[in-house]
CSV table of C-alpha atoms and ligand atoms in Angstrom, one decimal:
chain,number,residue,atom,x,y,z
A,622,UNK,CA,0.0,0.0,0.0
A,623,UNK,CA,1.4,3.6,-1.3
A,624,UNK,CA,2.0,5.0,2.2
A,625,UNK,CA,0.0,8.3,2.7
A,626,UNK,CA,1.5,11.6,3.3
A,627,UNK,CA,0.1,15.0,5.3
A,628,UNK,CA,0.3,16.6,1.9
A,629,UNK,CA,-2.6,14.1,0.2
A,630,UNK,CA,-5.1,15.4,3.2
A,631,UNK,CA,-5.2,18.7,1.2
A,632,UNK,CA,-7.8,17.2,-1.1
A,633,UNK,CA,-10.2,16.5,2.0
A,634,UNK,CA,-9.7,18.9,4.5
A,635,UNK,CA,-9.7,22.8,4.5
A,636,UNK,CA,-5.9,24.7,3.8
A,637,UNK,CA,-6.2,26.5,7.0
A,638,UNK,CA,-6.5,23.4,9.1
A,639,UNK,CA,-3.9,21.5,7.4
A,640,UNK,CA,-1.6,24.6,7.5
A,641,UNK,CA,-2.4,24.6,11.5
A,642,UNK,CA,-1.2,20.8,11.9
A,643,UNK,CA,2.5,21.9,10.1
A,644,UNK,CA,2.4,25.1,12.2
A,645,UNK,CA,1.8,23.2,15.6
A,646,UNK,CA,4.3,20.3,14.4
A,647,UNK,CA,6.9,22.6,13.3
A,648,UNK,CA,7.3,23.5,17.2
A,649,UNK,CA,7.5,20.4,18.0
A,650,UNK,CA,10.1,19.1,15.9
A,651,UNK,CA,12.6,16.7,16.6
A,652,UNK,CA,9.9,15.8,19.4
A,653,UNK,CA,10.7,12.1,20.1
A,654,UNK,CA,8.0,9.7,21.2
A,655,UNK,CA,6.9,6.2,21.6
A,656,UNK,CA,3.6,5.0,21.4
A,657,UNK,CA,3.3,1.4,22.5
A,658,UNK,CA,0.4,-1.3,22.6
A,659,UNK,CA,-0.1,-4.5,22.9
A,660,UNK,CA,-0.7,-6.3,18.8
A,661,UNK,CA,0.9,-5.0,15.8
A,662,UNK,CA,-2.8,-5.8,13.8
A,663,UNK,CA,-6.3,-6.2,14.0
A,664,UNK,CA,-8.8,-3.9,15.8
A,665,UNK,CA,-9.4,-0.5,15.8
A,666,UNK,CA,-6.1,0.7,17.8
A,667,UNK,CA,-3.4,-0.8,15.7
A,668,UNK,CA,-5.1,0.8,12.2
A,669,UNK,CA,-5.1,4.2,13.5
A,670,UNK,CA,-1.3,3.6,15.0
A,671,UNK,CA,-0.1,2.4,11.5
A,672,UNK,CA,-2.0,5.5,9.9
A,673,UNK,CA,-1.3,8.2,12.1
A,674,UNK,CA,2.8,7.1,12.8
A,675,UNK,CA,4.0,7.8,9.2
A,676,UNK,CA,1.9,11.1,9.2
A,677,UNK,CA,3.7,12.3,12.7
A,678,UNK,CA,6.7,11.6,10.6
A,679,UNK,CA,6.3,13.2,7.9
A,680,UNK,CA,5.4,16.3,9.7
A,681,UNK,CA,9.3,16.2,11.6
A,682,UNK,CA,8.7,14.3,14.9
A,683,UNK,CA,10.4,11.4,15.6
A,684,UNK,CA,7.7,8.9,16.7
A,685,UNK,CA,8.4,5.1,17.1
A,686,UNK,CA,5.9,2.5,17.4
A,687,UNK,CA,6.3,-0.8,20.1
A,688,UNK,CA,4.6,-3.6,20.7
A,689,UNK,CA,4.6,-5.4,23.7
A,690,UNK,CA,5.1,-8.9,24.1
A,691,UNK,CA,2.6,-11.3,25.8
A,692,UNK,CA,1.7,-15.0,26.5
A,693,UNK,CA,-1.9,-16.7,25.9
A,694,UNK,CA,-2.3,-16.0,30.1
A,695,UNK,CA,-1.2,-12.4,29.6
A,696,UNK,CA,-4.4,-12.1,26.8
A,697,UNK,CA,-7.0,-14.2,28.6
A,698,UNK,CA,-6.4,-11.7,31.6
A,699,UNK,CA,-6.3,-8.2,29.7
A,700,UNK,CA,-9.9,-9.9,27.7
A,701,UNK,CA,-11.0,-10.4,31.3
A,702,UNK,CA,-9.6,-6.7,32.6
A,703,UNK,CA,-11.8,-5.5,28.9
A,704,UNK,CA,-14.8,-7.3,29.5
A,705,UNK,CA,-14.8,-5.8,33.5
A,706,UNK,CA,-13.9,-2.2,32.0
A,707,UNK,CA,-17.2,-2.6,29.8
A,708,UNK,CA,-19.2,-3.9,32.9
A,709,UNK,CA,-19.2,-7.6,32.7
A,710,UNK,CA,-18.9,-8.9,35.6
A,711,UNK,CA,-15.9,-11.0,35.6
A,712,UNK,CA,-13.9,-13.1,38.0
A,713,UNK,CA,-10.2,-11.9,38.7
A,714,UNK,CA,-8.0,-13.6,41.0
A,715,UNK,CA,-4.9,-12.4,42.5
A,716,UNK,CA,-2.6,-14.7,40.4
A,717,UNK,CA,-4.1,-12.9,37.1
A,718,UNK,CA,-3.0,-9.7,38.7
A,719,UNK,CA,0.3,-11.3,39.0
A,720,UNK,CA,0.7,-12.8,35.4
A,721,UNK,CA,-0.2,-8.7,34.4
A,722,UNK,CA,2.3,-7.4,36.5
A,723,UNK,CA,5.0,-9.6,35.4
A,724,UNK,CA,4.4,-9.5,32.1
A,725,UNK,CA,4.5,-5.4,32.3
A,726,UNK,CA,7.6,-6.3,34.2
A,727,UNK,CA,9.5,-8.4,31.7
A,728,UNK,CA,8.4,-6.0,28.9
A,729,UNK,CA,10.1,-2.7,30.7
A,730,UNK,CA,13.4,-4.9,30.8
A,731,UNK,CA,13.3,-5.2,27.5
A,732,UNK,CA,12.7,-1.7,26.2
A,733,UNK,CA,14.1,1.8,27.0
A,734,UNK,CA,12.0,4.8,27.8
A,735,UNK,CA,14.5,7.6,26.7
A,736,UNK,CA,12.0,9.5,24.4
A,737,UNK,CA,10.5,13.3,25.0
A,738,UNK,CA,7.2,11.8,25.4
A,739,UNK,CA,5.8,7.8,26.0
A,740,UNK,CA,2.1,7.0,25.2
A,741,UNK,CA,1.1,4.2,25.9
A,742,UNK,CA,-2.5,2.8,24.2
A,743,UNK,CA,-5.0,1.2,26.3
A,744,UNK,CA,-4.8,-1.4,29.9
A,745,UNK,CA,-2.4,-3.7,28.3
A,746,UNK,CA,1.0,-2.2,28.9
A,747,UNK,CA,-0.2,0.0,31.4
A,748,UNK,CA,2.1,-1.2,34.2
A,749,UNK,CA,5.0,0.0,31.9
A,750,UNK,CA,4.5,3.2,34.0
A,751,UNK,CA,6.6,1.9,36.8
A,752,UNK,CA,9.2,2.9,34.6
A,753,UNK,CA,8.2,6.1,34.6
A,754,UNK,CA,10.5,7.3,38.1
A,755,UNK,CA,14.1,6.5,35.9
A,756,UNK,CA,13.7,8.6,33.1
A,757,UNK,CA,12.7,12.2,32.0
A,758,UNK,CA,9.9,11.5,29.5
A,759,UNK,CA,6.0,12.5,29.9
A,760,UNK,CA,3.6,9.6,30.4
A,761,UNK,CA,0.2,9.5,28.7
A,762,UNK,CA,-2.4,6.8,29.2
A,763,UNK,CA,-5.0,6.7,25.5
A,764,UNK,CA,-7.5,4.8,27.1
A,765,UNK,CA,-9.6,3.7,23.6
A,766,UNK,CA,-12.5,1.2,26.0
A,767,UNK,CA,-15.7,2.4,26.8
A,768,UNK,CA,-15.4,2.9,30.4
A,769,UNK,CA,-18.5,4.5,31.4
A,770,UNK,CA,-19.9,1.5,33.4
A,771,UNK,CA,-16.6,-0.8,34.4
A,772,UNK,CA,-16.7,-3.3,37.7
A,773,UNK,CA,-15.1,-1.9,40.0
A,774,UNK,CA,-12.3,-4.0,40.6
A,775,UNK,CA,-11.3,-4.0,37.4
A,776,UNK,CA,-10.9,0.0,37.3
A,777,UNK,CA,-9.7,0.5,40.9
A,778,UNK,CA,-7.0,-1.7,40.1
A,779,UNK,CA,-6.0,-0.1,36.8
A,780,UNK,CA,-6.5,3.2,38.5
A,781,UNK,CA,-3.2,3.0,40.4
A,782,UNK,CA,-1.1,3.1,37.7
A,783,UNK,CA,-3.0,5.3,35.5
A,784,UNK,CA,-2.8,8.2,38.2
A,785,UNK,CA,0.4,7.9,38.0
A,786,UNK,CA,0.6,9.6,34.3
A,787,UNK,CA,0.8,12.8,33.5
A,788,UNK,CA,-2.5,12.9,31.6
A,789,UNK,CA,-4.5,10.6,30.2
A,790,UNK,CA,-6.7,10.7,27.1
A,791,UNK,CA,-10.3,9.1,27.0
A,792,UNK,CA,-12.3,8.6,23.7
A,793,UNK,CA,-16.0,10.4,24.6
A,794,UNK,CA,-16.9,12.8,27.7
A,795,UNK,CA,-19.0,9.8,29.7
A,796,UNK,CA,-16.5,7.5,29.6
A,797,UNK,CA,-14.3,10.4,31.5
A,798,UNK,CA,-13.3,9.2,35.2
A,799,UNK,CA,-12.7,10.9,38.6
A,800,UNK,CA,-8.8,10.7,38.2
A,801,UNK,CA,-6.3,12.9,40.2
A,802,UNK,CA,-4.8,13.6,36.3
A,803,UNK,CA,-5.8,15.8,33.6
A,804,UNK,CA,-8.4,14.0,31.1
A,805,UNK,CA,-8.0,14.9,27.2
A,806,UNK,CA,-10.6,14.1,25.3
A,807,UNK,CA,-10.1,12.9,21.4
A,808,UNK,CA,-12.6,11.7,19.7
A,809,UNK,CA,-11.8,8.6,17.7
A,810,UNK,CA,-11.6,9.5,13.7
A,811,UNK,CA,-11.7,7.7,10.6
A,812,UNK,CA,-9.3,7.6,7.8
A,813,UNK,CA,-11.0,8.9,4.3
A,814,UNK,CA,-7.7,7.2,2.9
A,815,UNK,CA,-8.8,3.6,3.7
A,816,UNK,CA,-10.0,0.6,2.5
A,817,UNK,CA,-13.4,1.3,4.0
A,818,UNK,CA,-13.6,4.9,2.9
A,819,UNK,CA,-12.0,5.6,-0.3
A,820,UNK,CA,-13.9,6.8,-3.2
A,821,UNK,CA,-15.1,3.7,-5.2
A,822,UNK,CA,-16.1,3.7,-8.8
A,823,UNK,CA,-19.4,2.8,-9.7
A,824,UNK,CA,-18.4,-0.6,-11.1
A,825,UNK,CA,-16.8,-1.9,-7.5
A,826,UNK,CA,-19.9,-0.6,-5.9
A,827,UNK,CA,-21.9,-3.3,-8.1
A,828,UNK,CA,-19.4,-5.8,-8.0
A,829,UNK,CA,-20.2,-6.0,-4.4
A,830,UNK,CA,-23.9,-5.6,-5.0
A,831,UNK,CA,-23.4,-8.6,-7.4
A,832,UNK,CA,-21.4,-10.7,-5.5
A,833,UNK,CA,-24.3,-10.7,-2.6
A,834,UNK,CA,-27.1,-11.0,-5.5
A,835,UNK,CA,-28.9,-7.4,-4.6
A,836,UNK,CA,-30.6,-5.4,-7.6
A,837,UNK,CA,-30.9,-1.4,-7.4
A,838,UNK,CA,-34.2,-1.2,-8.4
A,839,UNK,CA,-35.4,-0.8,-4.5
A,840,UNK,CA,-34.1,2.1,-2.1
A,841,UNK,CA,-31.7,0.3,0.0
A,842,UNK,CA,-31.3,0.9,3.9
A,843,UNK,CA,-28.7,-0.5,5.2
A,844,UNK,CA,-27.2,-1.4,8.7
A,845,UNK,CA,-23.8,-2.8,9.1
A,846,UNK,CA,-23.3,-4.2,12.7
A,847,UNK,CA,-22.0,-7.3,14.1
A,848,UNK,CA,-24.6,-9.5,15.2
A,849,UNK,CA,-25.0,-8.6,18.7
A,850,UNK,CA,-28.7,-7.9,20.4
A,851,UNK,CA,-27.6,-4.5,21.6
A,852,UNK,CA,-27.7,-3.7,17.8
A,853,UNK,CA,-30.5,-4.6,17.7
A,854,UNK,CA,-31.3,-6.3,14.7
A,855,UNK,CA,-35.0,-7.4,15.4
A,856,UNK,CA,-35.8,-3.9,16.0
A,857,UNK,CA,-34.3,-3.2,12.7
A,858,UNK,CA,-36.4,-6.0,10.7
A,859,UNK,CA,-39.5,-4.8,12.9
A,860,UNK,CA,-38.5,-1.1,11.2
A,861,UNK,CA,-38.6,-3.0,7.8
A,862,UNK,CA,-42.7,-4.4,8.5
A,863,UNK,CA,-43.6,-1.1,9.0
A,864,UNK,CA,-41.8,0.8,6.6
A,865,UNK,CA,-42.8,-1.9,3.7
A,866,UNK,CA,-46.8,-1.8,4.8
A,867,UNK,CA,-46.6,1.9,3.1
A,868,UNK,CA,-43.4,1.9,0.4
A,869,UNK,CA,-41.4,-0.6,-1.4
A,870,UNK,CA,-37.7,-1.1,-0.7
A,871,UNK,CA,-35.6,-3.4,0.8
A,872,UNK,CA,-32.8,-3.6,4.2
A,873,UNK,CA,-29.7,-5.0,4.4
A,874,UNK,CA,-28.0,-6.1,7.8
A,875,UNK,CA,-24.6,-6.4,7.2
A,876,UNK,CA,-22.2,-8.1,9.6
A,877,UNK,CA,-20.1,-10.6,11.1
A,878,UNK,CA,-20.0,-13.1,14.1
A,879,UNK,CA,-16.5,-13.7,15.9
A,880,UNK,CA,-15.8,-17.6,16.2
A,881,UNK,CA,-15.2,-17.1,20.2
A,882,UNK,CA,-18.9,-15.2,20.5
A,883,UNK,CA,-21.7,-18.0,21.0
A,884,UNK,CA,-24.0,-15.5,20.9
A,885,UNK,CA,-23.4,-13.9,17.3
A,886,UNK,CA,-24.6,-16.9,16.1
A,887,UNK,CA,-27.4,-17.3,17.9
A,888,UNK,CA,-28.4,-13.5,17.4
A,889,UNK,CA,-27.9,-14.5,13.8
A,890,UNK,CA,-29.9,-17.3,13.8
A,891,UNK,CA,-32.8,-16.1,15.2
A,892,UNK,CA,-33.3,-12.6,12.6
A,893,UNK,CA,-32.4,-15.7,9.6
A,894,UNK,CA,-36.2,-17.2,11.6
A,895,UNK,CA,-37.9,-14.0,12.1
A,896,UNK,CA,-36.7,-12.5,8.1
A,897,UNK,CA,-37.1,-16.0,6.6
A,898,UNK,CA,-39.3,-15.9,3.2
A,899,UNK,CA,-38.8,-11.8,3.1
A,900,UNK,CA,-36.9,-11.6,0.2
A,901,UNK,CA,-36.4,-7.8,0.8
A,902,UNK,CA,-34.6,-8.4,3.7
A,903,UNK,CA,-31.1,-9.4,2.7
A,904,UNK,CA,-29.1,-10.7,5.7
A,905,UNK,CA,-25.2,-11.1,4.9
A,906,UNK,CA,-22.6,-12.6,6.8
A,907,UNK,CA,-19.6,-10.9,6.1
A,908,UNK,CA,-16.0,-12.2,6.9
A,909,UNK,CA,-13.9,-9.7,9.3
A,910,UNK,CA,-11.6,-7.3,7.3
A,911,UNK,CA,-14.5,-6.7,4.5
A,912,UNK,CA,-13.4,-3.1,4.4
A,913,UNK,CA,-14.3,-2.7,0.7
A,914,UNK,CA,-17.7,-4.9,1.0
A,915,UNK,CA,-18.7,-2.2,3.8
A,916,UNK,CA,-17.8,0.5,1.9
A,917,UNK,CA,-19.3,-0.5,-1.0
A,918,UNK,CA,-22.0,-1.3,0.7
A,919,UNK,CA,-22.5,2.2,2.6
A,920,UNK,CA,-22.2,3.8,-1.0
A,921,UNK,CA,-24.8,1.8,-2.5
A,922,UNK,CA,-27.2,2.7,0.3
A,923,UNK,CA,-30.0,5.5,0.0
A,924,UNK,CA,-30.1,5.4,3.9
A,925,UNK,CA,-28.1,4.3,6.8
A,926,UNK,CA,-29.7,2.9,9.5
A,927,UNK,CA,-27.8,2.3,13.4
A,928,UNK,CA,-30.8,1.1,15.3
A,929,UNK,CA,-28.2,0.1,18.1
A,930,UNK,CA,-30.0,-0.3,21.9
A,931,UNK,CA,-26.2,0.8,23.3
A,932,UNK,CA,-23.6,2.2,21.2
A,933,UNK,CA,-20.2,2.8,21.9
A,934,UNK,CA,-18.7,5.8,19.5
A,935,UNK,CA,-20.7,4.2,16.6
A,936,UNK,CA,-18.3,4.4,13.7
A,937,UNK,CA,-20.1,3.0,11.4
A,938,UNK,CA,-22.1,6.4,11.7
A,939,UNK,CA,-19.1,8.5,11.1
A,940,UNK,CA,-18.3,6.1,8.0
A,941,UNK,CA,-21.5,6.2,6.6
A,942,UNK,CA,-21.7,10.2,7.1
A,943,UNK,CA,-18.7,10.5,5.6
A,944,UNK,CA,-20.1,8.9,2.2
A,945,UNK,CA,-23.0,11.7,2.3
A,946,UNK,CA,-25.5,9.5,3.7
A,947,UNK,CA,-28.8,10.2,5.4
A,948,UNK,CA,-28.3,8.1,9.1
A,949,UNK,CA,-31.1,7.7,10.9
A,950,UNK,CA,-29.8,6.4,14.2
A,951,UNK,CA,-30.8,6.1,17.8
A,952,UNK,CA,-29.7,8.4,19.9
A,953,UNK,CA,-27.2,6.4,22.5
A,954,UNK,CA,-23.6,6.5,23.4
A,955,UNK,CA,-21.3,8.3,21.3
A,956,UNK,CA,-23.9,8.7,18.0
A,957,UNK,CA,-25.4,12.2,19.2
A,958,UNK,CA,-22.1,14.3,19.4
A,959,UNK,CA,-22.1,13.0,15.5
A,960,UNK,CA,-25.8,13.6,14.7
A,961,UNK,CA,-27.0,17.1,15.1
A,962,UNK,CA,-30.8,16.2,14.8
A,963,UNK,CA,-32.4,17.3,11.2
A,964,UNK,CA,-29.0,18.5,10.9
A,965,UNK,CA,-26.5,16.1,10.4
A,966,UNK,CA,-28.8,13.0,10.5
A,967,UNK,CA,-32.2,12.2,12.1
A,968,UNK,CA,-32.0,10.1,15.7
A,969,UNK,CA,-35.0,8.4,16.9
A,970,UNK,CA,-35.5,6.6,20.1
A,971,UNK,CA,-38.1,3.5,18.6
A,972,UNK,CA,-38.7,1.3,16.5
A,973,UNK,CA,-42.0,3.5,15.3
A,974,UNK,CA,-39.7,6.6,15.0
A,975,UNK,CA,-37.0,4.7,13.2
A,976,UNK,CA,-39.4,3.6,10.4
A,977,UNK,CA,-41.1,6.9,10.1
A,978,UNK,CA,-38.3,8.4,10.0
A,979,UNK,CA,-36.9,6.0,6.7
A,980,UNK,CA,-40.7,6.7,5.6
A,981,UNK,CA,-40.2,10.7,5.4
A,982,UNK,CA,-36.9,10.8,3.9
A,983,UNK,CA,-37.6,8.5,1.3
A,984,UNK,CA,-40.5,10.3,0.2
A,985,UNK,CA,-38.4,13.9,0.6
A,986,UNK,CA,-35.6,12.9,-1.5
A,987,UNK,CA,-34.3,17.0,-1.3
A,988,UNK,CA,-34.0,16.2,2.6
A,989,UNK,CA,-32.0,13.0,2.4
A,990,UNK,CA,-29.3,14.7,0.3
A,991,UNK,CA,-29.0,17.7,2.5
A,992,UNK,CA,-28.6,16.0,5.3
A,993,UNK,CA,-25.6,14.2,3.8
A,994,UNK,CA,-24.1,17.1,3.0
A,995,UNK,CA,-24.0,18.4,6.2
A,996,UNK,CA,-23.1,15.1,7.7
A,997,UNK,CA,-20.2,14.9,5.5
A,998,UNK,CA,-19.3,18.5,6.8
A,999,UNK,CA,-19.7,17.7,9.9
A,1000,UNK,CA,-17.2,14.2,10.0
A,1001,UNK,CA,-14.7,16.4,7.9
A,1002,UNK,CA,-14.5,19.1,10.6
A,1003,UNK,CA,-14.3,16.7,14.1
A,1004,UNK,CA,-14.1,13.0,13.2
A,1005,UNK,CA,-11.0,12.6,10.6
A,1006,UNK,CA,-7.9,11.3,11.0
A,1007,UNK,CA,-6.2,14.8,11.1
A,1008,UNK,CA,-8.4,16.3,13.3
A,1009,UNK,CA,-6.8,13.3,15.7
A,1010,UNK,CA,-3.3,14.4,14.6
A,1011,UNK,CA,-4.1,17.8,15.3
A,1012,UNK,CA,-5.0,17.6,18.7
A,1013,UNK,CA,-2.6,14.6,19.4
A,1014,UNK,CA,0.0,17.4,18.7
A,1015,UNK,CA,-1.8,20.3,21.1
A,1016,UNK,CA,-1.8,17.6,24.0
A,1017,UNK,CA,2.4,17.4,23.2
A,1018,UNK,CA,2.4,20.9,22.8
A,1019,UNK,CA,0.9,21.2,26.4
A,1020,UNK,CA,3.3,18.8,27.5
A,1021,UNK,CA,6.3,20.2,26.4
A,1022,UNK,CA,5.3,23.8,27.4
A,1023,UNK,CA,3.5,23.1,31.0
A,1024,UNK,CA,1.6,26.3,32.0
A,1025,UNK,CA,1.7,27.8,28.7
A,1026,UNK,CA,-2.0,29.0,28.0
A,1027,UNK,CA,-1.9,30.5,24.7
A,1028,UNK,CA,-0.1,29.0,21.8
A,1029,UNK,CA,1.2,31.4,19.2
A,1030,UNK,CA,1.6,30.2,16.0
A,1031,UNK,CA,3.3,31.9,13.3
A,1032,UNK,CA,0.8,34.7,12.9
A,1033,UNK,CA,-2.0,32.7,14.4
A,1034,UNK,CA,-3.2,32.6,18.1
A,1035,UNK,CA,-4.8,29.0,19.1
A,1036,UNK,CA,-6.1,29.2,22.5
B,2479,UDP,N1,-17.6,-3.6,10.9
B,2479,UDP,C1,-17.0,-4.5,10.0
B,2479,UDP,N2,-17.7,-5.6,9.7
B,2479,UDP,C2,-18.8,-6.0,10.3
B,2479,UDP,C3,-19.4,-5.1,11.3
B,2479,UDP,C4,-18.7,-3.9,11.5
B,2479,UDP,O1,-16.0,-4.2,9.4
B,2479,UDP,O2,-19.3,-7.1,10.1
B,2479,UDP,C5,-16.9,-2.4,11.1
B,2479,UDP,C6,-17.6,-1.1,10.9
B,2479,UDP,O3,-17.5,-0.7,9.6
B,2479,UDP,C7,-16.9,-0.2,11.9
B,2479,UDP,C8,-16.6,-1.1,13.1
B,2479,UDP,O4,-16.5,-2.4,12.5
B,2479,UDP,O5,-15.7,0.4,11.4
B,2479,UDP,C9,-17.6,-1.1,14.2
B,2479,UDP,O6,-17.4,0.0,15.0
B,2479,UDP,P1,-18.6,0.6,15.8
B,2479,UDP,O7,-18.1,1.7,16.6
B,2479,UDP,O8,-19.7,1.0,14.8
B,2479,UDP,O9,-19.2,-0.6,16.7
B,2479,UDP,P2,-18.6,-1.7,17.6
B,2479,UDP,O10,-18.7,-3.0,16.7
B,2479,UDP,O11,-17.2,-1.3,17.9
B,2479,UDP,O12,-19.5,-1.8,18.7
């Protein structure tokens, strides 16, 4: 893959922000860093690390990427320590304590902390911190979990090292924490340069179309979600009886189940029962890393639904903005600092709203396409990758200048 550089982002975003990212990183040049996590691929951290590293890069700091090392023990804790943080309750014994101490242990002996600035990404290798006393660098904790609801012991625990940073960095305000540290807030961001958002031509959106046997001659609403029940994918097939009593179209629920999740399967199996002889309801398991079946997808789709009961940020919200769609989605978790009712999107709080809803913009066409200009406006301001960058580098900034309210840049003040 042709590796991206900050001087391709001038076809997306506006000059004067991308001027403000080379202003802000040309104080911090030479700025040397280490970000460190715990798996080199797969999930949601390690994209954005391998996207936004070469990017820091180009623009003059010196930022260096680690992975720590773990055994099968190590990962069956820090699963455990992820399913407390989202508020499973789950079972830790003192020996799994151990087995993450010493793993955190072993990994500090085997790496050196002599950067400006260490952050570290998420529970895994947040025990490197005792590290922290021998060097000069300033610690930050990007904590990229949901941790509005955890069990207790999971966070107390985790709490004593991550006071222990200089600041740490959480993904949405609820999941902020009483911490005796500074909280940053970044939003997470999508990358228009991706797999799952580049520009397609027509012909690979109906290659896809083809491949899962679906004609355009029906408005498509589509909702891409794993198979989970806090999706809710009954409530979106219930959406799909209403809306079809009144106008022809069809749905699409696009997702996948994870081999170690009993209940994707079942949560497929039972919409396959309730959808069964609705041939406009086209359910389609999809393999993980289909990034250009769910783009295409999303582009082919006169509206996006996200019908979800519980929602974390919800990206496939910001995706499907991105592509200038009209999302109609409910309005939990993170999904409402995205959608400006009537403005950016439409949220709706049940199943009767989410099918009037589909009802009225498929009958005001004008609507539709306004609001997914606006959406698109809206994800190119706050939810891109360089938005991240940006305020990645105002949080080093702040670092490196302690104190220091107002940052002048060349001829521009940023407070
Ligand atoms: N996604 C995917 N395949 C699927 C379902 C989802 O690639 O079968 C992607 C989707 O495009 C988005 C991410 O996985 O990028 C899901 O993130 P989101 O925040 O919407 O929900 P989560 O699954 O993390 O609760």
């Amino acid at each position: 893959m042709k590796e991206i550089k900050i001087q391709d982002y001038n076809t997306v975003i506006r000059p004067q922000n991308l001027e403000e990212i080379r202003l802000l990183a040309r104080e911090l040049e030479g700025t040397t860093i280490k970000m460190v996590n715990s798996t080199a691929e797969g999930g949601g951290v390690a994209e954005m690390l391998h996207r936004v590293i070469p990017l820091f890069n180009d623009l003059g700091l010196k930022v260096k990427w680690e992975v720590i090392k773990g055994t099968n023990k190590f990962f069956n804790v820090t699963k455990a320590f992820h399913n407390g943080l989202h508020g499973t309750k789950v079972n830790i014994t003192q020996q799994m304590l151990e087995t993450f101490r010493e793993v955190n242990r072993k990994n500090a002996l085997e790496m050196n902390f002599d950067e400006d600035i260490i952050v570290i990404h998420d529970p895994q290798p947040a025990g490197l911190i005792e590290e922290k006393a021998k060097h000069k660098a300033k610690w930050v904790w990007r904590c990229h979990v949901d941790t509005s609801n955890p069990i207790s012991q999971v966070w107390n625990f985790l709490t004593n090292y991550v006071e222990r940073y200089d600041v740490s960095i959480f993904s949405a305000p609820s999941f902020a924490k009483e911490l005796k540290i500074p909280q940053y807030m970044i939003y997470p961001a999508i990358d228009p340069f991706a797999e799952k958002n580049r520009e397609l031509t027509q012909g690979e959106i109906e290659s896809v179309l083809t491949k899962f046997k679906i004609k355009t001659d029906k408005p498509i609403i589509t909702q891409i979600s794993r198979f989970d029940y806090l999706k809710d994918p009954i409530g979106v097939f219930e959406a799909f009886k209403l809306v079809r009593k009144h106008t022809d179209c069809q749905f699409i629920y696009a997702g996948g189940t994870a081999s170690d999740d009993p209940e994707g399967s079942q949560v497929l199996a039972e919409l396959q029962d309730r959808a069964s002889g609705e041939k406009d309801f086209h359910i389609l398991l999809i393999p993980p890393f289909s990034d250009f079946e769910v783009n295409a997808l999303q582009r082919a789709s006169t509206i996006v639904v996200q019908k979800s009961l519980r929602e974390g940020f919800g990206l496939t919200v910001t995706e499907a903005l991105w592509k200038s769609k009209p999302v109609i989605a409910t309005a939990v978790g993170g999904i409402p600092i995205q959608i400006i009712n009537n403005f950016t999107g439409i949220l709706v709080h049940s199943i009767e709203g989410t099918a009037y809803q589909i009802r009225y913009l498929l009958n005001n066409p004008e609507v539709a396409k306004q609001l997914g200009r606006f959406g698109k406006e809206h994800v190119r301001e706050k939810f891109l990758l360089t938005r991240n960058l940006r305020n990645y580098l105002l949080l080093f900034f702040s670092l490196r200048h302690p104190g220091q309210e107002l940052i002048e840049l060349g001829q521009r003040l940023c407070k």
